[in-house]
Short mmCIF file of C-alpha atoms in Angstrom, two decimals:
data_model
loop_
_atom_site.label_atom_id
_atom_site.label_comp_id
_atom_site.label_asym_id
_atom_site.label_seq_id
_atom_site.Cartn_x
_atom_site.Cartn_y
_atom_site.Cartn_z
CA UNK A 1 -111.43 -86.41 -70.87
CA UNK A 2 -112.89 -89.45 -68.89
CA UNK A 3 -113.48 -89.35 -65.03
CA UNK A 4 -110.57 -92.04 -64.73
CA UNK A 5 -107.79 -90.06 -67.09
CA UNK A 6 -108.84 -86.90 -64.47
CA UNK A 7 -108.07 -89.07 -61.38
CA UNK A 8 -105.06 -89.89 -62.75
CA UNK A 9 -104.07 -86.07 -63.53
CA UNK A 10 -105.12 -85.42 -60.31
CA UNK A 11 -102.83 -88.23 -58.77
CA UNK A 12 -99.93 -87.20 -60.85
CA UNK A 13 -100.98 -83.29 -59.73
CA UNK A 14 -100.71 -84.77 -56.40
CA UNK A 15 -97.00 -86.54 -56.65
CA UNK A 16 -96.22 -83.25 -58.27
CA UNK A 17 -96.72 -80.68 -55.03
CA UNK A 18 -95.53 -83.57 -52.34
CA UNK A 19 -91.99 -82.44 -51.14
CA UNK A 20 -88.48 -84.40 -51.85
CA UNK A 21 -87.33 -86.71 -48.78
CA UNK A 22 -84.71 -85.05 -47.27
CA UNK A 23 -81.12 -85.91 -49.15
CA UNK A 24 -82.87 -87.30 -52.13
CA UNK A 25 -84.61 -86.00 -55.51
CA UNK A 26 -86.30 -88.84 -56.45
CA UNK A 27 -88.08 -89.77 -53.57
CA UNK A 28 -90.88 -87.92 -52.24
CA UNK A 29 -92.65 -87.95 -49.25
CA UNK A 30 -96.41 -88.45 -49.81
CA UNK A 31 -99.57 -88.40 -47.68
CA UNK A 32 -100.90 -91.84 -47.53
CA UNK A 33 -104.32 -91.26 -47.32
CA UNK A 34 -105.01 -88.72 -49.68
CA UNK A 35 -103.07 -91.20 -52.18
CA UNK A 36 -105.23 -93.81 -50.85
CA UNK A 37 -108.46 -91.69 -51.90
CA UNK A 38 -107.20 -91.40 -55.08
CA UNK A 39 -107.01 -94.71 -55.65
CA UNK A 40 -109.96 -95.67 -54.13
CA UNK A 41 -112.07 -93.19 -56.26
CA UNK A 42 -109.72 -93.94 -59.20
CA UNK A 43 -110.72 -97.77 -58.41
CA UNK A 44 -114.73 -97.02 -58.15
CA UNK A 45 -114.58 -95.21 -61.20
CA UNK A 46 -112.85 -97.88 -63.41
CA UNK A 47 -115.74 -100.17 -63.98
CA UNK A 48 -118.27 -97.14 -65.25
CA UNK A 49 -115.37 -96.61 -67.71
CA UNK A 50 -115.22 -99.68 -68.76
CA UNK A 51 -119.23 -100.35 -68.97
CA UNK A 52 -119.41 -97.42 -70.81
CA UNK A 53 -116.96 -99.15 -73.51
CA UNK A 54 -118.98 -102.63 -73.52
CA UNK A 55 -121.81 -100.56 -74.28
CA UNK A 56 -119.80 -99.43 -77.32
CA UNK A 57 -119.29 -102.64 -78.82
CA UNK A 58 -122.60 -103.64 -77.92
CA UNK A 59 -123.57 -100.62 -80.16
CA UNK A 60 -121.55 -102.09 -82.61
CA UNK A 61 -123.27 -105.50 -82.75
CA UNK A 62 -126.48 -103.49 -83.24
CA UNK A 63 -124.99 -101.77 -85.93
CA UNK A 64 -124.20 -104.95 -88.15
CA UNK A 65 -127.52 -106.28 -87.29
CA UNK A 66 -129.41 -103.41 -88.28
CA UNK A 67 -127.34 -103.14 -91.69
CA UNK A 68 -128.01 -107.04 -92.25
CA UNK A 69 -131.86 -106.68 -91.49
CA UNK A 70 -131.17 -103.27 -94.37
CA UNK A 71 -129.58 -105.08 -96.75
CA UNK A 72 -132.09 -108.33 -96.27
CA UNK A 73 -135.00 -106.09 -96.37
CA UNK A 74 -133.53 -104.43 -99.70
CA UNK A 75 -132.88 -107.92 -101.05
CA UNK A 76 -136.40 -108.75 -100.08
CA UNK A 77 -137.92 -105.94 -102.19
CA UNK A 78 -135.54 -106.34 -105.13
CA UNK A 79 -137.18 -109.55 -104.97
CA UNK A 80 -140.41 -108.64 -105.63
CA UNK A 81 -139.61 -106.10 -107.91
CA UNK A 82 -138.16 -108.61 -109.63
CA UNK A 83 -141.21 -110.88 -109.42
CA UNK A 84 -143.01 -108.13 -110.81
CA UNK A 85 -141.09 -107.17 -113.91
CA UNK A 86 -140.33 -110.67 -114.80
CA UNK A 87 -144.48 -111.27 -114.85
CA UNK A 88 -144.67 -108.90 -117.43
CA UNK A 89 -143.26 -110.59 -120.94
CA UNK A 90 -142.84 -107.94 -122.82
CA UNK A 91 -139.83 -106.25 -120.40
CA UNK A 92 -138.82 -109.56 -119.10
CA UNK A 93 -135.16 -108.49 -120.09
CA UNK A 94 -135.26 -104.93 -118.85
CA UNK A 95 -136.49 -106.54 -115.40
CA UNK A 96 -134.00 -109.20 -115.14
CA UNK A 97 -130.79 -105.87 -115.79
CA UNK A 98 -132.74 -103.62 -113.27
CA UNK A 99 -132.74 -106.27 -110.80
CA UNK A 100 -129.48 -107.83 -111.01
CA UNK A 101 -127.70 -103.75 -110.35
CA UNK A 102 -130.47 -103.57 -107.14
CA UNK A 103 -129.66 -106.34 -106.09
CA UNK A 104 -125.74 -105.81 -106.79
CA UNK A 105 -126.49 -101.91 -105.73
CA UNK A 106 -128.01 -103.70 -102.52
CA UNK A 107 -124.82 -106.33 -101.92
CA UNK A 108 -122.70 -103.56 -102.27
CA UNK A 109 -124.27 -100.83 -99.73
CA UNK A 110 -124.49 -103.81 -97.25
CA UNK A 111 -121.03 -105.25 -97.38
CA UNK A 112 -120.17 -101.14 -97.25
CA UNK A 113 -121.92 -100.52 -94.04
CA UNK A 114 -120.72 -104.06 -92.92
CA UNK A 115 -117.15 -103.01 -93.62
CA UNK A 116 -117.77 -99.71 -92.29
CA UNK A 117 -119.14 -100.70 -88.97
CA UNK A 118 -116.80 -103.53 -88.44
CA UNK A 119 -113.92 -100.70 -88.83
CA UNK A 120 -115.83 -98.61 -86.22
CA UNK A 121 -115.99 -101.51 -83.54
CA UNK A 122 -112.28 -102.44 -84.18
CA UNK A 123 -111.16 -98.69 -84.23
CA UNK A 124 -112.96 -98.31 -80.96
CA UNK A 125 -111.77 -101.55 -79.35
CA UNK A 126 -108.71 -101.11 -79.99
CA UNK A 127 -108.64 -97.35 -78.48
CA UNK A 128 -110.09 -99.14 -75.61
CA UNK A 129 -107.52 -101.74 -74.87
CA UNK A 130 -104.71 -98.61 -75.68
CA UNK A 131 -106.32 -96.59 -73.18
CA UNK A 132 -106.99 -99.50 -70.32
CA UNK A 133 -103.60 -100.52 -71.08
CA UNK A 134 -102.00 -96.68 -70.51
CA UNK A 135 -104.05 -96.27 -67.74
CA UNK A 136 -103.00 -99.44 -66.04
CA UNK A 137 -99.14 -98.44 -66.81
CA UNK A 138 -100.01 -95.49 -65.09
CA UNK A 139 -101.18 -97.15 -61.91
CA UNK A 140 -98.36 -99.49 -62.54
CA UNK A 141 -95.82 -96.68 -62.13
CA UNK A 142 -97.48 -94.90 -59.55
CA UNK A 143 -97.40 -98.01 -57.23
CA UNK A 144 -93.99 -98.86 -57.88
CA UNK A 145 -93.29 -95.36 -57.06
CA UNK A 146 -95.35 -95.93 -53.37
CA UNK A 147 -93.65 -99.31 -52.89
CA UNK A 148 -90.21 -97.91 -53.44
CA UNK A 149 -91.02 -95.33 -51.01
CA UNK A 150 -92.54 -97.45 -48.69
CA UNK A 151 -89.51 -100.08 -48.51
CA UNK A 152 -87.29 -96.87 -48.04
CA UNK A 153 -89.39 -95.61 -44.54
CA UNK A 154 -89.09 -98.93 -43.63
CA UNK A 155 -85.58 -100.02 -43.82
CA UNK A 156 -84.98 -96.55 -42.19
CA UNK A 157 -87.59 -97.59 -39.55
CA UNK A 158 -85.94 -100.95 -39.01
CA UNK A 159 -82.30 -98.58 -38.84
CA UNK A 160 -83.46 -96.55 -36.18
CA UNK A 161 -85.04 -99.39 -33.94
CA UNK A 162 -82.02 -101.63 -34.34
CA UNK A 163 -79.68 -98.30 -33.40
CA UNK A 164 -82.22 -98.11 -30.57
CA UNK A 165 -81.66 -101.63 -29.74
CA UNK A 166 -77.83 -101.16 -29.60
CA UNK A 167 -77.91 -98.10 -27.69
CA UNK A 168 -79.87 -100.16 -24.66
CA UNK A 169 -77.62 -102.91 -24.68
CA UNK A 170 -74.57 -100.78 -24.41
CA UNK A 171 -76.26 -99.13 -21.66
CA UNK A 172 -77.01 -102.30 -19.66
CA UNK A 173 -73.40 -103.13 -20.38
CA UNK A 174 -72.14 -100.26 -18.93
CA UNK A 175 -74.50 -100.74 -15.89
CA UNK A 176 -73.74 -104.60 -14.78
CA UNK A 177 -70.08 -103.71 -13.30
CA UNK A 178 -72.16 -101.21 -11.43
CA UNK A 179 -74.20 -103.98 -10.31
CA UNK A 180 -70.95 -106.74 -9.79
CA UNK A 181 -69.53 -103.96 -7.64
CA UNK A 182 -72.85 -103.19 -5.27
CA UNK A 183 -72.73 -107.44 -4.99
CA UNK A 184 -69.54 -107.30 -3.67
CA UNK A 185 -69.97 -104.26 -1.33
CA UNK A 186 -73.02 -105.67 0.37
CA UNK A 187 -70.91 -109.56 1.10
CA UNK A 188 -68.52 -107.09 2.80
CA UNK A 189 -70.51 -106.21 5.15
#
């Protein structure tokens, strides 16, 4: 398991122990900076992941360079060997079968390990992409979840001050016929 796919167990661990809002069971109430590490760590640790996978594929170029410097180097000495066998008249035709199956032998093993590590570097690409691209729906979800939440506390936020709001201009309703009535008391007198 990679350090990332552990952060995100850990995050979902996390969502998993916070308690329900009160009245609801979907939305939870969460500690915003312990999420926030989370993502920060789960942030620093994304680019080691994904280093580590270019250094894959670089792998894989060295791979197919190393079979076609093989497979050159076998051509090379089927070459010669060829040279060699051809030089001598009397198995002239033995020479020119033994060299046409090396160097058909040598074609073959090279377009093998070719094939071979071209299959590798795809099969590990495309694991790569699949597991950037679960990862990401991960984080995707998560944030949607801590956006949701977040626009919840805040229209309740913006409830309570405007219920706040209300409250004080009733109360400075109730108080100006207090005030008309002191007006009037003190031209009385």
């Amino acid at each position: 398991m990679s350090k990332i796919e552990q952060i995100i167990e850990e995050i979902e661990q996390y969502i998993d122990r916070c308690k329900y809002q009160p009245l609801s069971t979907s939305k939870i109430i969460v500690n915003k900076e312990e999420l926030l590490e989370l993502l920060t760590e789960l942030r620093l640790k994304t680019p080691d992941e994904i280093k580590k996978y270019q250094s894959i594929i670089k792998n894989r170029d060295e791979i197919l360079n190393k079979a076609k410097l093989d497979a050159d180097a076998m051509l090379q000495q089927t070459a010669i060997q060829t040279n060699e066998l051809i030089n001598e008249h009397e198995i002239m035709q033995q020479a020119f079968v033994k060299a046409n199956e090396i160097v058909q032998q040598a074609t073959n093993q090279a377009q093998e390990i070719l094939d071979s590590a071209t299959e590798d570097a795809n099969n590990i690409r495309m694991g790569a992409i699949q597991y950037t691209d679960e990862m990401l729906s991960n984080m995707q979800r998560i944030l949607a979840n801590t956006i949701e939440d977040a626009r919840n506390r805040y229209d309740g936020f913006s409830k309570s001050l405007e219920d706040t709001y209300s409250m004080i201009q009733n109360n400075r309703n109730e108080l100006r016929p207090a005030e008309e009535e002191a007006a009037v008391y003190q031209e009385e007198m």
